[in-house]
């Protein structure tokens, strides 16, 4: 069985350099490529769990996400994994199924697996905090991603949700729309709360009333989104625009209005979220908020690497990444 010394000899590097690579520290790109080639050619492997019992380092990062069934989660995980790859870390992904109790169980599971750190998308902006903080207090480095939750002291990486919603509403209002529906999402979810906040601030700044009949609280699924958009349209026959605030409800909104026989950009205007694939096949293309999804994952992983190395500069930090706003003829000018 190959040893670290064999890898060093085969890669023409030092034992110290190989050790640094295996422990997740940065080495020169040229040396990293040599070491990776030597590891592959020699069939070198290391028992991370046994190593962890000796050093408390397993080179594994846990990722805890409320649902793995949508493309947003997949892209987030890709961003995390791509960044961690350069440091030699593997990932262990868990699904909390939008349930705080399961979230607590999964946090315990990841601790029992001796992960070196955890990146967490909290289920709830109120109730997730206690369990996450207990995990941090046990000595595990953690970073929140996409959502914040109360009572937690750690770094976080999120989209600038309030500003994104505000800019969307500004665009819709300035094209003459006054009856604007929103698929707001469950307000226990931090992102849903912030996106609704941006919607309301824009209405207030333009001296427009906040009409509760135009606000729909979907569960952020395709089925929930479809039900909610239909309820809004049935209650408000004078509604001229809909703002769908996540990926799934954008699909639901487009399908619902087409099923009603409406022409997008004529009888009804639509602004959506992240649905670049759908935007390419609708006519006109859908106006969209595009989140820097993979960058969110990479930045969270960057924070975690720093904290696992006990670099606590500017701790805790909240990084809000700007979104990209794409406007199209899906928002009709009715002035």
Tab-separated table of C-alpha atoms in Angstrom:
chain	number	residue	atom	x	y	z
A	1	UNK	CA	0.000	0.000	0.000
A	2	UNK	CA	1.354	3.417	-1.018
A	3	UNK	CA	2.356	5.884	1.700
A	4	UNK	CA	2.707	9.654	1.860
A	5	UNK	CA	6.453	9.197	1.294
A	6	UNK	CA	5.706	7.243	-1.894
A	7	UNK	CA	3.415	10.023	-3.113
A	8	UNK	CA	6.080	12.645	-2.368
A	9	UNK	CA	8.746	10.657	-4.223
A	10	UNK	CA	6.494	9.925	-7.195
A	11	UNK	CA	5.345	13.557	-7.478
A	12	UNK	CA	8.847	14.976	-6.891
A	13	UNK	CA	7.575	17.080	-4.005
A	14	UNK	CA	8.271	16.985	-0.279
A	15	UNK	CA	6.438	14.963	2.362
A	16	UNK	CA	5.469	18.280	3.959
A	17	UNK	CA	3.877	19.521	0.731
A	18	UNK	CA	1.900	16.295	0.320
A	19	UNK	CA	0.789	16.497	3.947
A	20	UNK	CA	-0.353	20.095	3.478
A	21	UNK	CA	-2.352	19.087	0.404
A	22	UNK	CA	-3.996	16.162	2.220
A	23	UNK	CA	-4.946	18.406	5.147
A	24	UNK	CA	-6.729	20.906	2.941
A	25	UNK	CA	-4.140	23.655	2.866
A	26	UNK	CA	-3.309	25.470	-0.348
A	27	UNK	CA	-0.234	24.386	-2.276
A	28	UNK	CA	1.122	25.635	-5.581
A	29	UNK	CA	-1.112	24.631	-8.490
A	30	UNK	CA	1.805	22.874	-10.187
A	31	UNK	CA	2.470	20.799	-7.055
A	32	UNK	CA	-1.232	20.063	-6.570
A	33	UNK	CA	-1.467	18.621	-10.076
A	34	UNK	CA	1.669	16.511	-9.509
A	35	UNK	CA	0.341	15.178	-6.200
A	36	UNK	CA	-3.101	14.381	-7.627
A	37	UNK	CA	-1.495	12.537	-10.538
A	38	UNK	CA	0.748	10.568	-8.164
A	39	UNK	CA	-2.200	9.659	-5.916
A	40	UNK	CA	-4.128	8.351	-8.912
A	41	UNK	CA	-1.195	6.403	-10.379
A	42	UNK	CA	-0.201	4.875	-7.042
A	43	UNK	CA	-3.766	4.151	-5.940
A	44	UNK	CA	-3.045	6.022	-2.712
A	45	UNK	CA	-5.921	6.331	-0.262
A	46	UNK	CA	-6.318	7.581	3.271
A	47	UNK	CA	-8.820	6.427	5.859
A	48	UNK	CA	-10.335	9.787	6.699
A	49	UNK	CA	-12.370	8.517	9.622
A	50	UNK	CA	-9.351	6.856	11.253
A	51	UNK	CA	-7.336	9.970	10.562
A	52	UNK	CA	-10.075	12.060	12.090
A	53	UNK	CA	-10.062	10.058	15.311
A	54	UNK	CA	-6.380	10.913	15.714
A	55	UNK	CA	-6.360	14.517	14.524
A	56	UNK	CA	-10.022	15.603	14.768
A	57	UNK	CA	-9.798	16.404	11.043
A	58	UNK	CA	-11.777	14.272	8.581
A	59	UNK	CA	-11.535	16.532	5.490
A	60	UNK	CA	-15.317	16.337	5.210
A	61	UNK	CA	-17.852	19.173	5.124
A	62	UNK	CA	-21.548	18.650	5.787
A	63	UNK	CA	-24.194	20.425	3.727
A	64	UNK	CA	-27.718	20.631	5.127
A	65	UNK	CA	-30.423	21.813	2.701
A	66	UNK	CA	-34.231	21.983	3.218
A	67	UNK	CA	-34.911	20.227	-0.085
A	68	UNK	CA	-32.776	18.544	-2.722
A	69	UNK	CA	-35.568	18.377	-5.290
A	70	UNK	CA	-34.964	21.680	-7.073
A	71	UNK	CA	-32.277	23.042	-9.363
A	72	UNK	CA	-31.471	25.912	-6.985
A	73	UNK	CA	-30.227	23.488	-4.320
A	74	UNK	CA	-28.255	21.537	-6.916
A	75	UNK	CA	-26.452	24.648	-8.148
A	76	UNK	CA	-25.714	25.788	-4.587
A	77	UNK	CA	-24.136	22.413	-3.815
A	78	UNK	CA	-22.130	22.527	-7.053
A	79	UNK	CA	-20.690	25.898	-6.082
A	80	UNK	CA	-19.713	24.606	-2.637
A	81	UNK	CA	-18.169	21.395	-3.935
A	82	UNK	CA	-16.184	23.086	-6.712
A	83	UNK	CA	-14.565	25.426	-4.186
A	84	UNK	CA	-13.874	22.731	-1.591
A	85	UNK	CA	-12.319	20.437	-4.219
A	86	UNK	CA	-9.291	22.724	-4.384
A	87	UNK	CA	-8.693	22.152	-0.672
A	88	UNK	CA	-9.117	18.377	-0.731
A	89	UNK	CA	-12.465	18.292	1.090
A	90	UNK	CA	-15.287	15.885	0.329
A	91	UNK	CA	-18.927	16.691	1.095
A	92	UNK	CA	-21.743	14.914	2.899
A	93	UNK	CA	-25.152	16.237	1.810
A	94	UNK	CA	-28.317	15.947	3.919
A	95	UNK	CA	-31.945	16.921	3.255
A	96	UNK	CA	-33.903	18.375	6.193
A	97	UNK	CA	-37.183	18.095	4.237
A	98	UNK	CA	-38.347	21.547	5.375
A	99	UNK	CA	-38.796	20.187	8.901
A	100	UNK	CA	-37.057	21.693	11.945
A	101	UNK	CA	-37.149	18.358	13.817
A	102	UNK	CA	-35.466	16.550	10.928
A	103	UNK	CA	-33.019	19.440	10.646
A	104	UNK	CA	-32.021	18.829	14.281
A	105	UNK	CA	-31.578	15.097	13.606
A	106	UNK	CA	-29.418	15.774	10.559
A	107	UNK	CA	-27.225	18.204	12.480
A	108	UNK	CA	-26.627	15.472	15.069
A	109	UNK	CA	-25.924	12.969	12.272
A	110	UNK	CA	-23.290	15.267	10.751
A	111	UNK	CA	-21.684	15.824	14.154
A	112	UNK	CA	-21.542	12.054	14.689
A	113	UNK	CA	-19.772	11.771	11.325
A	114	UNK	CA	-17.109	14.161	12.667
A	115	UNK	CA	-17.445	16.628	9.803
A	116	UNK	CA	-15.023	19.537	10.053
A	117	UNK	CA	-17.677	22.117	9.253
A	118	UNK	CA	-21.267	22.504	8.082
A	119	UNK	CA	-22.926	24.777	5.536
A	120	UNK	CA	-26.597	25.151	6.434
A	121	UNK	CA	-29.650	26.532	4.663
A	122	UNK	CA	-32.015	26.944	7.642
A	123	UNK	CA	-35.576	25.663	7.434
A	124	UNK	CA	-37.091	28.428	9.558
A	125	UNK	CA	-36.052	32.006	10.347
A	126	UNK	CA	-37.258	31.550	13.928
A	127	UNK	CA	-37.012	27.933	15.087
A	128	UNK	CA	-33.848	26.691	13.348
A	129	UNK	CA	-31.536	28.985	15.282
A	130	UNK	CA	-31.428	27.104	18.599
A	131	UNK	CA	-30.351	23.804	17.032
A	132	UNK	CA	-27.784	25.430	14.764
A	133	UNK	CA	-26.252	27.448	17.599
A	134	UNK	CA	-25.993	24.321	19.756
A	135	UNK	CA	-24.044	22.678	16.929
A	136	UNK	CA	-21.713	25.680	16.694
A	137	UNK	CA	-21.259	25.710	20.477
A	138	UNK	CA	-20.126	22.073	20.287
A	139	UNK	CA	-17.100	23.254	18.305
A	140	UNK	CA	-18.240	22.728	14.708
A	141	UNK	CA	-17.590	25.601	12.291
A	142	UNK	CA	-20.748	26.620	10.425
A	143	UNK	CA	-21.878	29.032	7.728
A	144	UNK	CA	-25.471	29.881	6.836
A	145	UNK	CA	-26.397	30.016	3.177
A	146	UNK	CA	-29.320	31.649	1.343
A	147	UNK	CA	-31.275	32.236	4.566
A	148	UNK	CA	-30.702	33.729	8.003
A	149	UNK	CA	-32.256	32.560	11.262
A	150	UNK	CA	-32.555	34.137	14.690
A	151	UNK	CA	-30.177	33.421	17.550
A	152	UNK	CA	-27.169	32.236	15.547
A	153	UNK	CA	-23.668	33.700	15.599
A	154	UNK	CA	-21.841	32.679	12.441
A	155	UNK	CA	-21.084	33.861	8.918
A	156	UNK	CA	-23.780	33.896	6.241
A	157	UNK	CA	-24.012	34.328	2.478
A	158	UNK	CA	-27.330	35.443	0.985
A	159	UNK	CA	-28.765	37.230	-2.038
A	160	UNK	CA	-29.697	40.888	-1.707
A	161	UNK	CA	-33.375	39.927	-1.665
A	162	UNK	CA	-34.919	43.186	-0.477
A	163	UNK	CA	-33.183	45.290	-3.102
A	164	UNK	CA	-33.947	42.770	-5.861
A	165	UNK	CA	-37.683	42.846	-5.094
A	166	UNK	CA	-37.640	46.614	-4.799
A	167	UNK	CA	-36.027	47.030	-8.242
A	168	UNK	CA	-38.512	44.572	-9.773
A	169	UNK	CA	-41.459	46.487	-8.334
A	170	UNK	CA	-39.964	49.795	-9.387
A	171	UNK	CA	-39.767	48.512	-12.973
A	172	UNK	CA	-43.367	47.240	-12.931
A	173	UNK	CA	-44.813	50.357	-11.272
A	174	UNK	CA	-43.022	52.740	-13.636
A	175	UNK	CA	-44.734	50.970	-16.538
A	176	UNK	CA	-48.090	51.962	-15.176
A	177	UNK	CA	-49.109	48.881	-13.173
A	178	UNK	CA	-50.967	49.444	-9.913
A	179	UNK	CA	-52.608	46.075	-9.216
A	180	UNK	CA	-49.543	43.864	-8.809
A	181	UNK	CA	-49.858	40.399	-7.319
A	182	UNK	CA	-46.986	38.631	-5.582
A	183	UNK	CA	-46.382	34.930	-4.907
A	184	UNK	CA	-44.709	35.669	-1.608
A	185	UNK	CA	-43.908	32.308	-0.078
A	186	UNK	CA	-44.152	31.093	3.508
A	187	UNK	CA	-42.988	33.931	5.765
A	188	UNK	CA	-41.116	31.564	8.088
A	189	UNK	CA	-38.596	31.342	5.224
A	190	UNK	CA	-36.126	34.209	5.423
A	191	UNK	CA	-35.860	34.742	1.657
A	192	UNK	CA	-39.646	34.864	1.288
A	193	UNK	CA	-39.864	37.398	4.113
A	194	UNK	CA	-37.220	39.663	2.548
A	195	UNK	CA	-38.705	39.513	-0.954
A	196	UNK	CA	-42.114	40.510	0.365
A	197	UNK	CA	-40.458	43.309	2.339
A	198	UNK	CA	-38.954	44.723	-0.878
A	199	UNK	CA	-42.371	44.521	-2.569
A	200	UNK	CA	-44.046	46.437	0.263
A	201	UNK	CA	-41.322	49.095	0.486
A	202	UNK	CA	-41.651	49.868	-3.209
A	203	UNK	CA	-45.426	50.270	-2.930
A	204	UNK	CA	-44.993	52.569	0.066
A	205	UNK	CA	-42.332	54.680	-1.658
A	206	UNK	CA	-44.627	55.132	-4.670
A	207	UNK	CA	-47.575	55.979	-2.384
A	208	UNK	CA	-49.508	52.911	-3.475
A	209	UNK	CA	-51.699	50.885	-1.088
A	210	UNK	CA	-50.648	47.440	0.150
A	211	UNK	CA	-53.587	45.212	-0.777
A	212	UNK	CA	-53.578	41.900	1.111
A	213	UNK	CA	-55.741	40.356	-1.608
A	214	UNK	CA	-52.814	40.723	-4.012
A	215	UNK	CA	-50.394	38.882	-1.702
A	216	UNK	CA	-50.334	35.086	-1.948
A	217	UNK	CA	-48.441	32.923	0.533
A	218	UNK	CA	-47.423	29.865	-1.469
A	219	UNK	CA	-45.320	27.025	-0.059
A	220	UNK	CA	-42.799	27.673	-2.884
A	221	UNK	CA	-43.661	24.490	-4.802
A	222	UNK	CA	-45.104	24.223	-8.313
A	223	UNK	CA	-48.446	22.952	-6.964
A	224	UNK	CA	-48.592	25.599	-4.250
A	225	UNK	CA	-47.597	28.323	-6.683
A	226	UNK	CA	-50.283	27.333	-9.190
A	227	UNK	CA	-52.981	27.364	-6.496
A	228	UNK	CA	-51.831	30.744	-5.210
A	229	UNK	CA	-51.628	32.537	-8.554
A	230	UNK	CA	-55.108	31.316	-9.489
A	231	UNK	CA	-56.469	32.570	-6.160
A	232	UNK	CA	-54.930	35.994	-6.761
A	233	UNK	CA	-56.361	36.246	-10.269
A	234	UNK	CA	-59.813	35.111	-9.121
A	235	UNK	CA	-59.909	37.644	-6.273
A	236	UNK	CA	-58.498	40.470	-8.377
A	237	UNK	CA	-59.940	40.639	-11.879
A	238	UNK	CA	-58.125	43.969	-12.325
A	239	UNK	CA	-54.674	42.482	-11.552
A	240	UNK	CA	-52.307	43.396	-14.410
A	241	UNK	CA	-48.994	41.940	-13.201
A	242	UNK	CA	-47.681	39.029	-11.132
A	243	UNK	CA	-44.309	38.814	-9.375
A	244	UNK	CA	-43.300	35.183	-8.713
A	245	UNK	CA	-40.520	35.150	-6.132
A	246	UNK	CA	-38.831	31.788	-6.663
A	247	UNK	CA	-37.956	29.240	-9.330
A	248	UNK	CA	-40.900	26.878	-8.861
A	249	UNK	CA	-43.583	29.560	-8.611
A	250	UNK	CA	-42.297	31.174	-11.793
A	251	UNK	CA	-43.093	27.936	-13.634
A	252	UNK	CA	-46.489	27.772	-11.903
A	253	UNK	CA	-47.364	31.346	-12.770
A	254	UNK	CA	-46.531	30.980	-16.451
A	255	UNK	CA	-48.509	27.738	-16.707
A	256	UNK	CA	-51.489	29.142	-14.810
A	257	UNK	CA	-51.864	32.253	-16.959
A	258	UNK	CA	-51.417	30.280	-20.181
A	259	UNK	CA	-54.047	27.776	-19.012
A	260	UNK	CA	-56.397	30.726	-18.540
A	261	UNK	CA	-55.792	31.747	-22.137
A	262	UNK	CA	-53.917	34.932	-21.245
A	263	UNK	CA	-51.160	36.317	-23.446
A	264	UNK	CA	-48.051	37.132	-21.408
A	265	UNK	CA	-47.076	40.761	-21.883
A	266	UNK	CA	-50.611	41.662	-22.992
A	267	UNK	CA	-53.485	40.556	-20.702
A	268	UNK	CA	-51.040	39.849	-17.870
A	269	UNK	CA	-47.430	40.804	-17.124
A	270	UNK	CA	-45.027	38.440	-15.321
A	271	UNK	CA	-41.727	38.905	-13.472
A	272	UNK	CA	-40.052	35.732	-12.210
A	273	UNK	CA	-37.011	34.304	-10.445
A	274	UNK	CA	-34.041	32.259	-11.702
A	275	UNK	CA	-36.016	30.436	-14.413
A	276	UNK	CA	-33.511	30.989	-17.246
A	277	UNK	CA	-34.510	27.753	-19.013
A	278	UNK	CA	-38.184	28.710	-19.098
A	279	UNK	CA	-37.342	32.258	-20.182
A	280	UNK	CA	-35.666	30.892	-23.296
A	281	UNK	CA	-38.787	29.088	-24.542
A	282	UNK	CA	-41.558	31.574	-23.738
A	283	UNK	CA	-42.570	34.391	-26.048
A	284	UNK	CA	-41.914	36.995	-24.947
A	285	UNK	CA	-39.123	35.761	-22.636
A	286	UNK	CA	-39.935	36.203	-18.941
A	287	UNK	CA	-38.393	39.107	-17.027
A	288	UNK	CA	-36.224	37.587	-14.299
A	289	UNK	CA	-34.240	38.103	-11.137
A	290	UNK	CA	-31.091	35.988	-11.542
A	291	UNK	CA	-29.280	35.052	-8.346
A	292	UNK	CA	-25.527	34.294	-8.428
A	293	UNK	CA	-26.308	30.787	-7.195
A	294	UNK	CA	-22.936	29.080	-7.635
A	295	UNK	CA	-21.138	32.175	-6.328
A	296	UNK	CA	-23.257	31.995	-3.170
A	297	UNK	CA	-22.065	28.409	-2.685
A	298	UNK	CA	-18.439	29.288	-3.371
A	299	UNK	CA	-18.454	32.255	-0.995
A	300	UNK	CA	-19.991	30.142	1.773
A	301	UNK	CA	-17.284	27.517	1.263
A	302	UNK	CA	-14.626	30.243	1.339
A	303	UNK	CA	-15.941	31.510	4.682
A	304	UNK	CA	-15.997	27.972	6.071
A	305	UNK	CA	-12.409	27.225	5.023
A	306	UNK	CA	-11.259	30.379	6.830
A	307	UNK	CA	-13.118	29.521	10.021
A	308	UNK	CA	-11.983	25.882	10.041
A	309	UNK	CA	-8.414	27.221	9.926
A	310	UNK	CA	-9.284	29.434	12.904
A	311	UNK	CA	-9.005	32.627	10.864
A	312	UNK	CA	-11.671	34.623	12.705
A	313	UNK	CA	-11.076	38.029	11.105
A	314	UNK	CA	-14.334	40.006	10.712
A	315	UNK	CA	-16.379	37.269	12.393
A	316	UNK	CA	-19.324	37.037	12.027
A	317	UNK	CA	-19.844	38.437	8.533
A	318	UNK	CA	-22.975	38.560	6.398
A	319	UNK	CA	-22.254	38.747	2.677
A	320	UNK	CA	-25.132	39.906	0.492
A	321	UNK	CA	-24.522	39.198	-3.176
A	322	UNK	CA	-26.151	41.352	-5.831
A	323	UNK	CA	-28.651	39.833	-8.228
A	324	UNK	CA	-28.977	40.466	-11.952
A	325	UNK	CA	-32.265	41.936	-13.170
A	326	UNK	CA	-33.306	41.019	-16.719
A	327	UNK	CA	-36.259	42.967	-18.132
A	328	UNK	CA	-38.223	41.945	-21.224
A	329	UNK	CA	-41.539	42.577	-22.933
A	330	UNK	CA	-43.216	40.263	-20.403
A	331	UNK	CA	-43.885	43.496	-18.481
A	332	UNK	CA	-46.244	45.559	-20.603
A	333	UNK	CA	-46.056	49.348	-20.546
A	334	UNK	CA	-49.650	50.434	-19.851
A	335	UNK	CA	-49.047	54.144	-19.348
